[in-house]
Coordinates of C-alpha atoms in Angstrom, one line a residue:
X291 CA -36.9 223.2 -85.4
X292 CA -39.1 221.6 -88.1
X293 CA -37.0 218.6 -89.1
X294 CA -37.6 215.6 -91.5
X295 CA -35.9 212.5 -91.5
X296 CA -36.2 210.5 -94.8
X297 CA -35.8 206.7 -94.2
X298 CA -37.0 205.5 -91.4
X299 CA -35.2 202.2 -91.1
X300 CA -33.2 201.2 -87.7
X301 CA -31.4 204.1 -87.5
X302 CA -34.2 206.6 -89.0
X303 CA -36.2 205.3 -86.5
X304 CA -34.5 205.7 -83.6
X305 CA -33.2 209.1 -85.1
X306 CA -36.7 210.4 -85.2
X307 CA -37.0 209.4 -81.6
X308 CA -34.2 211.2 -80.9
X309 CA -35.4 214.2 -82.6
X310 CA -38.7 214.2 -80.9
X311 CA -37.8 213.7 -77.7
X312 CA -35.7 216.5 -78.0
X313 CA -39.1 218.7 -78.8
X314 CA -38.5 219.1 -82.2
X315 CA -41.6 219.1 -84.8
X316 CA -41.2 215.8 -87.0
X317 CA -41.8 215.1 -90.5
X318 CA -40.8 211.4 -91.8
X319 CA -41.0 209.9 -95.3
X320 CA -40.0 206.2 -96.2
X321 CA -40.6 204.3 -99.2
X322 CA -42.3 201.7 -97.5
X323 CA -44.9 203.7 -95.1
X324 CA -45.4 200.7 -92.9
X325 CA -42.3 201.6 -91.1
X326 CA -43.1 205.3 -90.8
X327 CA -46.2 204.4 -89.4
X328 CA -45.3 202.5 -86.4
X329 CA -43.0 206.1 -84.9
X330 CA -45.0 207.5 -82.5
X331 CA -45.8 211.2 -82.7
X332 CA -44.3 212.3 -86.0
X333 CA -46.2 213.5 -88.9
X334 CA -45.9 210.7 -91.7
X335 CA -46.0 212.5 -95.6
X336 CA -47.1 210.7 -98.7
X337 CA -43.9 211.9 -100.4
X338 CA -40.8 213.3 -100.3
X339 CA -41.4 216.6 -101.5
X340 CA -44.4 217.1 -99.1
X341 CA -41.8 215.7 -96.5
X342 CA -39.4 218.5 -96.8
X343 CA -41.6 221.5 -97.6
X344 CA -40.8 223.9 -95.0
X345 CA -38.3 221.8 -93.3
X346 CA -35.4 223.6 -91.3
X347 CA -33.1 220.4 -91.6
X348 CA -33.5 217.2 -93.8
X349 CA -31.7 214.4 -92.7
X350 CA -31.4 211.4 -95.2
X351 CA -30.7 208.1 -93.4
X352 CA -30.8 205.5 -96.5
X353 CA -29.3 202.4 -97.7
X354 CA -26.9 203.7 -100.0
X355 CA -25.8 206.4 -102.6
X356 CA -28.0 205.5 -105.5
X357 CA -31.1 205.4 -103.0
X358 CA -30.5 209.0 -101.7
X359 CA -29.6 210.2 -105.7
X360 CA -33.1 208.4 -106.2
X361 CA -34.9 210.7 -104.1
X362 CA -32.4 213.7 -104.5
X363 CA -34.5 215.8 -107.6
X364 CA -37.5 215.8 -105.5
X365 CA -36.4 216.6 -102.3
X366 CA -34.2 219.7 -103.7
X367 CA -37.3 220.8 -105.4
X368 CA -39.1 221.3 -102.0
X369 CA -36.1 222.2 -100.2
X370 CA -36.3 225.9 -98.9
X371 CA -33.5 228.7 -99.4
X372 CA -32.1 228.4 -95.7
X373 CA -33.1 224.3 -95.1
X374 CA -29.7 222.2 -94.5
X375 CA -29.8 218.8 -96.3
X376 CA -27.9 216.5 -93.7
X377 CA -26.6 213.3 -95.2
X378 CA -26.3 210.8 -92.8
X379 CA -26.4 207.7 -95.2
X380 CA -23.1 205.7 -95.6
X381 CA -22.3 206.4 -99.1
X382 CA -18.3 206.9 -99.4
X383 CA -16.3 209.9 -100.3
X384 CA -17.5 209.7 -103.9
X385 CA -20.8 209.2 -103.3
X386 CA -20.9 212.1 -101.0
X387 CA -19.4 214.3 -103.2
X388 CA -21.6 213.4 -106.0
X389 CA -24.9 214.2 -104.0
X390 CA -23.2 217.0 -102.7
X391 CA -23.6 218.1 -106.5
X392 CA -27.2 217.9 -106.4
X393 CA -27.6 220.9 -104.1
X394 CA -24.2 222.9 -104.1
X395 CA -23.9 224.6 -100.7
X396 CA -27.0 223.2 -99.3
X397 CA -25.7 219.7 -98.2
X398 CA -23.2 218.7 -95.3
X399 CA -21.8 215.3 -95.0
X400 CA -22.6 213.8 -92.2
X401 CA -22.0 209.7 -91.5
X402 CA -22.7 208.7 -88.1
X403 CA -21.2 205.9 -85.8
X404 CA -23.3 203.7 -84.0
X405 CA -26.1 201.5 -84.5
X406 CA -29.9 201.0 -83.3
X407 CA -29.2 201.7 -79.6
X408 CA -27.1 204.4 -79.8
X409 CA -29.7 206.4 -82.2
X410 CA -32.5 205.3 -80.1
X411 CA -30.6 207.4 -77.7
X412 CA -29.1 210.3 -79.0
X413 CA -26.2 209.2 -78.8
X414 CA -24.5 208.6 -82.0
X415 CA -21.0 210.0 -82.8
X416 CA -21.8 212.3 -86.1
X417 CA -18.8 213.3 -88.5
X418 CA -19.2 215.9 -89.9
X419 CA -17.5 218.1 -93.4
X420 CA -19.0 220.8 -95.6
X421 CA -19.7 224.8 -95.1
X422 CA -19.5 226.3 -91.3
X423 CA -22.5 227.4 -91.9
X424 CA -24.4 224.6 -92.8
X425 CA -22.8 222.9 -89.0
X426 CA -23.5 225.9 -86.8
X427 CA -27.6 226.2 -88.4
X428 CA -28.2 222.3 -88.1
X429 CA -26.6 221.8 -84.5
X430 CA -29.5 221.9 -82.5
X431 CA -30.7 218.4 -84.8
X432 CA -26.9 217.2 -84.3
X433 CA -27.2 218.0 -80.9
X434 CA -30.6 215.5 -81.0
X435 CA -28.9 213.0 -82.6
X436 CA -25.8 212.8 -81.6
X437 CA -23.5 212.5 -78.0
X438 CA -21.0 215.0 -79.8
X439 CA -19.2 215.6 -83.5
X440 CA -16.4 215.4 -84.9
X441 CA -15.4 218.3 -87.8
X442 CA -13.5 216.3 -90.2
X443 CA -13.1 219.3 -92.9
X444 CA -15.0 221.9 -95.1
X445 CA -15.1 219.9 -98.0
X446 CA -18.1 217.2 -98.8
X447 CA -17.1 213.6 -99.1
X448 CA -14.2 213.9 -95.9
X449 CA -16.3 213.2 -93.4
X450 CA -18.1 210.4 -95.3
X451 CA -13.8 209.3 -96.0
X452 CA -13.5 209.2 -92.1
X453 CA -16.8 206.9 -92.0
X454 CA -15.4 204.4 -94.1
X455 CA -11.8 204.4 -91.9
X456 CA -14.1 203.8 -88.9
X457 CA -16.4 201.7 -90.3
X458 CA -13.1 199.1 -91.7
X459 CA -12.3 199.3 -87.8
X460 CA -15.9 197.9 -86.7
X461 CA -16.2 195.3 -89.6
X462 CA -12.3 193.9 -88.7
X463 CA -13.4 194.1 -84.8
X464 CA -16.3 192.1 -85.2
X465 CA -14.9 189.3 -87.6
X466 CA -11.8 189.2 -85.0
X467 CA -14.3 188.5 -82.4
X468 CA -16.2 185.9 -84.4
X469 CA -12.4 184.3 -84.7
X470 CA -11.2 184.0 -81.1
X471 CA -14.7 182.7 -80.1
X472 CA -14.6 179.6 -83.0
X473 CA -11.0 178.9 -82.7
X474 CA -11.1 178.6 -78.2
X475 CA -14.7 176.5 -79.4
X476 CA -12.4 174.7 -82.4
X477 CA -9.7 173.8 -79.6
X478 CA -12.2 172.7 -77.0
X479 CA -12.3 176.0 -74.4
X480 CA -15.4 177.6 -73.8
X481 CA -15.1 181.2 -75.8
X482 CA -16.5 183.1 -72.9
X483 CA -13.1 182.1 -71.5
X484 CA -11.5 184.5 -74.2
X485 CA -13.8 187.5 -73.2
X486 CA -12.8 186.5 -69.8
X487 CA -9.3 186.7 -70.4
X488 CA -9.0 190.1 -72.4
X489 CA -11.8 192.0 -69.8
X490 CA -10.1 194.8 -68.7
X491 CA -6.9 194.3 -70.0
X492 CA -4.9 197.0 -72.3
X493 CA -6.6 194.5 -75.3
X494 CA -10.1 194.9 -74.1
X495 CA -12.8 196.7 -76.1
X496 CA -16.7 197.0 -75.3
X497 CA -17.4 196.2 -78.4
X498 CA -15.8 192.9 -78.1
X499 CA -18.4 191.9 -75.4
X500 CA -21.7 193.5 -77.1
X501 CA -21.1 191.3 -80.4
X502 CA -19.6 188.2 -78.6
X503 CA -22.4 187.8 -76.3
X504 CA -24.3 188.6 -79.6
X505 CA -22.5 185.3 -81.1
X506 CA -22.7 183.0 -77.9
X507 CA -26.4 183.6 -77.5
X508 CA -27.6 184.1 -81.0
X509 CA -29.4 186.9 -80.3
X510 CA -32.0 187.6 -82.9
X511 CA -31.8 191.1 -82.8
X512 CA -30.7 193.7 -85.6
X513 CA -28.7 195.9 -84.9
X514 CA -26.6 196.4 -87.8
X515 CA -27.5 194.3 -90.9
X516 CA -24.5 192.0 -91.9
X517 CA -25.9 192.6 -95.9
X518 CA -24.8 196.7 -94.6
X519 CA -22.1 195.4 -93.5
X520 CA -20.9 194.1 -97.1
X521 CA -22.0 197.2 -99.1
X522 CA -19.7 199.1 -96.7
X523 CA -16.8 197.3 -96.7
X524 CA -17.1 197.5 -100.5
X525 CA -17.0 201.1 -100.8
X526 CA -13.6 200.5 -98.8
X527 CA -12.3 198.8 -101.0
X528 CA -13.4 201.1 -103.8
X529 CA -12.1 203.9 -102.0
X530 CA -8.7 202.1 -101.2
X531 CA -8.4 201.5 -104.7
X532 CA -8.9 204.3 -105.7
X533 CA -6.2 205.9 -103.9
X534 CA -3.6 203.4 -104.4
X535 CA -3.8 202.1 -100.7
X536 CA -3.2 198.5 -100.1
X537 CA -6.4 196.5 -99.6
X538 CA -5.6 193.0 -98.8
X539 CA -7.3 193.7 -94.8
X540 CA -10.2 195.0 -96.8
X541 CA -10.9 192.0 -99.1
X542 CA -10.2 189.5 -96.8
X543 CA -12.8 191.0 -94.5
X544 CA -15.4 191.8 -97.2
X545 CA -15.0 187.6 -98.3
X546 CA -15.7 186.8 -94.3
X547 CA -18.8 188.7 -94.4
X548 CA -19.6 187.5 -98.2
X549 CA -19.5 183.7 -97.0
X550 CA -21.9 184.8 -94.1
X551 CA -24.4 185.9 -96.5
X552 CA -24.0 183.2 -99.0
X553 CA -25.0 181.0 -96.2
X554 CA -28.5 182.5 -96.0
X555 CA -27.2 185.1 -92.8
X556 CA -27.7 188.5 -94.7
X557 CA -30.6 190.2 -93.3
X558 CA -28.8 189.3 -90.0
X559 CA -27.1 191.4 -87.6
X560 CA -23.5 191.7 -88.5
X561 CA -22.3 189.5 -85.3
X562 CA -24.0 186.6 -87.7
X563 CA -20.2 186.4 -89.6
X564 CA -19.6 183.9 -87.1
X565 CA -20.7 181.7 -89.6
X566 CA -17.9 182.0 -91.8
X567 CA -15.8 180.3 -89.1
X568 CA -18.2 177.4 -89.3
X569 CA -20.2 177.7 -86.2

């Protein structure tokens, strides 16, 4: 398939990647072409529009809902009459719906889990909502993308609902890790004691290990911006608000990662909310 990705940050990238390697015929666009550039073997446009002309499936991978609505008037102007717009951006339920608006019919919702290394390879979890139709003619670029789906739903906006569920689970697992390590470090045991101690055990995750390791050895690399992070865990609470659920977990998180950034730890990968525990 002829397929254009549009933003081609950490996870654009390494969805492009994916995409090629798959042997599909690659068309990227990102407002700052430096970052295009550097993908090898994919045919960097000087616009959107050029981007998607004759494009079987568009995937959008940007920051947030107002930077895929920036884009949204040109790219549906180029869009052709059987091309599926897939919206991979994290943008909530009402931000999904609303860009659903921009091209009824044309657009499935379609968050993904996982950061840089999983969409380096393939191997992202995509959820997935809008027309059957729209699912079955993009699957060979889901397929590229992604280690498997999950169908939350014919209407646009539920999958990008199940993102945000998901994504509360990832932002409270990683601020729980960043606790345990400074408080067995506040109390005088060495925290790789507390990965230790819950390895293997009905308590353990992997997830726990990837960002504490990321946390004991201050890894410099980015895998998932702790400023992305924030704008996420916002749209939870948004979205919790908006349907009358309770959203003390929510704000309590968001503040953890807010006093991270405050302290200069933004462009960081998200294991950097360590420092709101002071070390």
């Amino acid at each position: 398939m002829r397929a254009t990705v549009i933003g081609t940050g950490i996870m654009g990238a390494g969805m492009a990647g994916s995409l090629l390697r798959e042997g599909h015929d690659v068309v990227v666009w990102n407002r700052s072409r430096d970052k295009a550039e550097v993908i090898e073997g994919v045919t960097v446009a000087g616009s959107v529009a050029e981007a998607v002309a004759g494009a079987d499936v568009v995937v959008t991978m940007l920051y947030d809902a107002a930077s895929v609505l920036a884009v949204a008037d040109e790219l549906v102007g180029a869009l052709g009459d059987q091309a599926v717009w897939l919206q991979t951006s994290t943008v909530g339920p009402d931000g999904a719906r609303e860009i659903g608006l921009r091209a009824p019919g044309r657009v499935l919702d379609a968050p993904v889990l996982g950061t840089r290394k999983p969409a380096e390879d393939g191997a992202l979890v995509v959820l997935a909502s809008g027309p059957r139709a729209l699912l079955d003619r993009s699957r060979p670029v889901l397929e590229a993308i992604g280690s498997r789906v999950v169908e939350a739903g014919d209407e646009v906006g539920a999958a990008s609902a199940l993102k945000l569920a998901c994504n509360a689970w990832v932002a409270l697992l990683t601020a729980g890790t960043a606790q345990s390590l400074g408080l067995a470090r506040a109390l005088g045991v060495d925290p790789v004691l507390f990965l230790d101690a819950i390895r293997g055990g009905a308590v353990d995750t992997p997830y726990a290990h990837v960002k504490g390791a990321a946390m004991l050895d201050d890894s410099d690399a980015v895998s998932f911006a702790l400023d992305g992070v924030r704008k996420d865990v916002g749209l939870m609470v948004e979205a919790a608000r908006g349907a009358g659920f309770p959203d003390d977990l929510l704000t309590t998180t968001l503040g953890l990662f807010d006093r991270a950034a405050q302290a200069g730890h933004g462009s960081e990968d998200m294991a950097a909310v360590k420092a709101a525990f002071d070390w």
